[in-house]
XYZ file of N, CA and C in Angstrom:
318
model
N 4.822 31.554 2.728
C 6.025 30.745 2.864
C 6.983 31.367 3.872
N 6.994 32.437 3.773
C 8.061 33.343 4.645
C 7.555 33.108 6.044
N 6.099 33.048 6.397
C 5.686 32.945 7.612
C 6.025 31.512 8.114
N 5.924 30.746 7.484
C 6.436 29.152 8.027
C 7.858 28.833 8.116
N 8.613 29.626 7.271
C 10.039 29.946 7.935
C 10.409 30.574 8.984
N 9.522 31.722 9.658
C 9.796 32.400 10.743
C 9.187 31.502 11.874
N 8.168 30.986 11.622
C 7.445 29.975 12.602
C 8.659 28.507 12.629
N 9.191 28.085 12.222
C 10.007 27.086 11.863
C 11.622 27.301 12.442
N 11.625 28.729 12.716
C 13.007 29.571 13.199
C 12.771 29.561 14.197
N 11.428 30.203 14.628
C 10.714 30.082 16.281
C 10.839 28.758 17.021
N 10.825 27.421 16.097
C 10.337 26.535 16.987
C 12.001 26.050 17.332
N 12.568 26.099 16.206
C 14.204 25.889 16.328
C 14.856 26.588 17.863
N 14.671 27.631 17.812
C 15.373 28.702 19.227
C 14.195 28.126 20.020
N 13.418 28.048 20.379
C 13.082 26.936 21.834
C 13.739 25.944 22.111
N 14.034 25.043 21.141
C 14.639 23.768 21.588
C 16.352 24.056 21.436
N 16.741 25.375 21.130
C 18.016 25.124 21.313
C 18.486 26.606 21.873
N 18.953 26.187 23.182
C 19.391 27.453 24.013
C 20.627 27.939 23.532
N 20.964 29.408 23.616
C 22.589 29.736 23.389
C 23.433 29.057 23.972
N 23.153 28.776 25.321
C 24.628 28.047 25.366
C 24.738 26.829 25.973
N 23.453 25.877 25.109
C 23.676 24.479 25.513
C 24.497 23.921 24.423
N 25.067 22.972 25.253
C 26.163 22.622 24.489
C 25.390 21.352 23.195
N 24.584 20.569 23.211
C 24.146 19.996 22.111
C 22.691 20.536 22.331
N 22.260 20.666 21.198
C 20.969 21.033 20.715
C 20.000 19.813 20.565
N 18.884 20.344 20.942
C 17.629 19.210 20.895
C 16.781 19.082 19.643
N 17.689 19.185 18.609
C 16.815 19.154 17.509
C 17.048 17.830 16.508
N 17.585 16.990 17.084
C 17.366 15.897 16.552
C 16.370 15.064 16.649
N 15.852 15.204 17.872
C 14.107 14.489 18.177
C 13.139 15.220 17.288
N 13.914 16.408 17.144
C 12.369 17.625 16.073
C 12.567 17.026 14.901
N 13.843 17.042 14.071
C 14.219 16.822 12.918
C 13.513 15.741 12.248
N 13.888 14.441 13.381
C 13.734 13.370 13.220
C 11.949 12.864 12.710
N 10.914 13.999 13.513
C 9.998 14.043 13.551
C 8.955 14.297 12.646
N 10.007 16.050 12.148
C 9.520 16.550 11.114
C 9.477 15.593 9.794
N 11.109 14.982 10.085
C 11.342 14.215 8.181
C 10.256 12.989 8.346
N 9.960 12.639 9.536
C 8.863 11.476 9.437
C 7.352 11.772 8.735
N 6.991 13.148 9.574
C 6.225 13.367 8.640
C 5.871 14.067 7.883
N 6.949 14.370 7.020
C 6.765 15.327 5.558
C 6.657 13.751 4.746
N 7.409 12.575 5.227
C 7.705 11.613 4.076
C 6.011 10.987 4.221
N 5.101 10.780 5.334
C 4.144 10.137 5.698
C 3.538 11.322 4.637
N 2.951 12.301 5.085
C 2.281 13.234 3.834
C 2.425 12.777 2.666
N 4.024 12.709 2.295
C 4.201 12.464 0.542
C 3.479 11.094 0.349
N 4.149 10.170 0.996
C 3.744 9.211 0.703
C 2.392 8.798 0.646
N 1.624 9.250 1.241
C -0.070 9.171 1.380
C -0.759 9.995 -0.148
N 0.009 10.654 -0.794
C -0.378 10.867 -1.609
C 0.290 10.887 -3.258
N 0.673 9.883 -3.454
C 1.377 9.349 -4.468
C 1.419 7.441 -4.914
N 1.425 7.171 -6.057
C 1.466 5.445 -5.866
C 2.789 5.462 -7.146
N 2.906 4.276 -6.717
C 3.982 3.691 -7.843
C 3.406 2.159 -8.606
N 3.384 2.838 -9.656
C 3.009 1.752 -10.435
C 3.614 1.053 -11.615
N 4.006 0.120 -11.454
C 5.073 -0.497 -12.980
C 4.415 -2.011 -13.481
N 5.164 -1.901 -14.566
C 4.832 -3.007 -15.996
C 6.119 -3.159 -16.190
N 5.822 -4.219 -17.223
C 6.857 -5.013 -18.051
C 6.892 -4.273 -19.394
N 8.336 -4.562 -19.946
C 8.177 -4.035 -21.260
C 9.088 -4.767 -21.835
N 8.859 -5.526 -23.056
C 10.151 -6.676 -24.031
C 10.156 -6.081 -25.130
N 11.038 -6.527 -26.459
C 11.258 -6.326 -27.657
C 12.467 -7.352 -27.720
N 12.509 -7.738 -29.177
C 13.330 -8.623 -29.559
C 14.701 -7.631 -29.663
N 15.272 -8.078 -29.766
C 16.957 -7.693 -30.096
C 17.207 -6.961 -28.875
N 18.799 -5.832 -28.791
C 19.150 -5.620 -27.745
C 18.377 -3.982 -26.917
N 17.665 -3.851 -27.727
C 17.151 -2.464 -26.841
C 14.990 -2.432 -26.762
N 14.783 -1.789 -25.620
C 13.404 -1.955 -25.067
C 13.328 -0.991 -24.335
N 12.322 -0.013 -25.029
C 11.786 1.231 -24.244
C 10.569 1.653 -23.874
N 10.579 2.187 -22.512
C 9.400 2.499 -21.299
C 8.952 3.126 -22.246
N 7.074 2.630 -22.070
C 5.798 3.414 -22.198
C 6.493 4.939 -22.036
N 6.078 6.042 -22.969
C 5.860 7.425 -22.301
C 5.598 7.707 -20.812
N 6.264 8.258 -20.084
C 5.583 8.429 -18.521
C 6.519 7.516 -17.515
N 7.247 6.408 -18.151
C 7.490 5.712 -17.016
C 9.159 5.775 -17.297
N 9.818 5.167 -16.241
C 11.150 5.389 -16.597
C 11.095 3.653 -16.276
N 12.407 3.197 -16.577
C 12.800 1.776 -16.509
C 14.090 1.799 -15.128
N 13.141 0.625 -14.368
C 14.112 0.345 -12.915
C 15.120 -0.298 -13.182
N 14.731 -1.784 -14.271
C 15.825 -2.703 -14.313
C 15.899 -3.097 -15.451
N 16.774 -3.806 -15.902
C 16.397 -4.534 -17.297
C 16.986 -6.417 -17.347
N 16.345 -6.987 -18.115
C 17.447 -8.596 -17.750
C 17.198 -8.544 -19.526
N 17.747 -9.886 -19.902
C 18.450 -9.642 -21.222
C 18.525 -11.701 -21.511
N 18.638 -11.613 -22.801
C 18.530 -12.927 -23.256
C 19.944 -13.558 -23.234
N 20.246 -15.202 -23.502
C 21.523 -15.592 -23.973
C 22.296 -15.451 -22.566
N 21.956 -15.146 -21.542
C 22.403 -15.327 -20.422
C 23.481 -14.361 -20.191
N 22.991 -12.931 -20.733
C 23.559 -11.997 -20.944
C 23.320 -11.206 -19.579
N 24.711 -10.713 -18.489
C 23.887 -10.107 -17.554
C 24.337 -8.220 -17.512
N 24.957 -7.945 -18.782
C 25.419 -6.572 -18.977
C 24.293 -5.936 -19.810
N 24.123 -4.588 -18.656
C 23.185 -3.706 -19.467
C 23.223 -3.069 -18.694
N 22.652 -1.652 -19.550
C 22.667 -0.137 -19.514
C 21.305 0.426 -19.362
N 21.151 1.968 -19.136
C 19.522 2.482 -19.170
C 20.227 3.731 -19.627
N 20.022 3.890 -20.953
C 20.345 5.263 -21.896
C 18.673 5.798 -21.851
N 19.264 7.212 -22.241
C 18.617 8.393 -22.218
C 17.106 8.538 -21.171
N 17.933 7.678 -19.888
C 16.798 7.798 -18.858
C 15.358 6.566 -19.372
N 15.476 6.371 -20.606
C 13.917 5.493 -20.875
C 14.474 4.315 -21.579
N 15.492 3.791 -22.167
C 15.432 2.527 -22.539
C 16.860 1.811 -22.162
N 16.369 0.170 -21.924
C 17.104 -0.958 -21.433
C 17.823 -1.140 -22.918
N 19.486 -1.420 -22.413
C 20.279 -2.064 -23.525
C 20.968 -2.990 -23.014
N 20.901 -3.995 -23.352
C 21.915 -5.074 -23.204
C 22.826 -5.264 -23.695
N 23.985 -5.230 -23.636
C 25.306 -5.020 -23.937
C 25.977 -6.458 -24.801
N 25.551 -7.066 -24.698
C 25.955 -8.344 -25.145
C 25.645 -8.811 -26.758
N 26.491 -9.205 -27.701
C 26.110 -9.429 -29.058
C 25.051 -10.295 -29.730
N 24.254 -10.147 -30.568
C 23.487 -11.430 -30.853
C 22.402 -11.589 -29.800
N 21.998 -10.341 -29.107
C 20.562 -10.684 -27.683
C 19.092 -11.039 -29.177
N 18.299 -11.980 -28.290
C 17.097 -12.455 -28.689
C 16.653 -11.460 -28.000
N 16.048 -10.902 -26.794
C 15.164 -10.581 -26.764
C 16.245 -9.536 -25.857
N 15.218 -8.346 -25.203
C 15.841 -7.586 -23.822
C 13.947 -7.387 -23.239
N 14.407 -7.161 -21.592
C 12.795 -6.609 -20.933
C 13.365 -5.944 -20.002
N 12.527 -4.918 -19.587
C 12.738 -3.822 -19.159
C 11.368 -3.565 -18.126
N 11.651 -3.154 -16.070
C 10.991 -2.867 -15.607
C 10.761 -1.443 -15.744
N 9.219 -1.029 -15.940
C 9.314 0.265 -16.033
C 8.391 0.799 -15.105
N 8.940 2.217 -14.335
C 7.556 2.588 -13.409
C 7.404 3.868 -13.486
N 6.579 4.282 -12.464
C 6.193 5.965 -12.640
C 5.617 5.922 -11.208
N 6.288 7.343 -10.933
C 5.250 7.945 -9.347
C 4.443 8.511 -10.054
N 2.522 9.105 -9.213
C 1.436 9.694 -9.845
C 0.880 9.705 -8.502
N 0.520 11.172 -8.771
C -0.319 11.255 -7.597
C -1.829 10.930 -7.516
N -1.872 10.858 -6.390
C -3.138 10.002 -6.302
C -4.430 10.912 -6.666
């Protein structure tokens, strides 16, 4: 790790002289974050389901967290407590559903 920091320091002081006044490391930067995200992304999927229950609360499968939630009675207030379940805020809900997903690597 230490060696790819010194190699990474190296490539930095080429593209940026002492005393230029803006540095050329926004074309590097720009480059690098492209492809650290292309790497990640090539190796990971996202995958989600549905999840309902009657009344006002509905909680993600183990593993997945919940993106969104919609809610019955034309209720459009709701919450996502303790990171895994949809609450709908509204009195008297029939039902609540809840999107739930998970990153996994491939």
């Amino acid at each position: 790790m230490k060696m790819r920091v010194a190699v990474l320091l190296a490539v930095i002081a080429m593209f940026c002289a002492a005393d230029a006044q803006k540095c050329a490391l926004d074309g590097l930067m720009s480059s690098l974050t492209k492809s650290v995200a292309s790497a990640v992304l090539e190796k990971v999927t996202l995958s989600c389901i549905d999840a309902s229950a009657k009344g006002s609360l509905v909680d993600c499968p183990v593993g997945y967290k919940p993106t969104g939630c919609s809610c019955g009675n034309a209720c459009g207030s709701w919450d996502i407590r303790n990171d895994q379940t949809c609450h709908c805020q509204c009195a008297n809900q029939d039902w609540t559903a809840a999107r739930c997903c998970k990153i996994a690597l491939k």
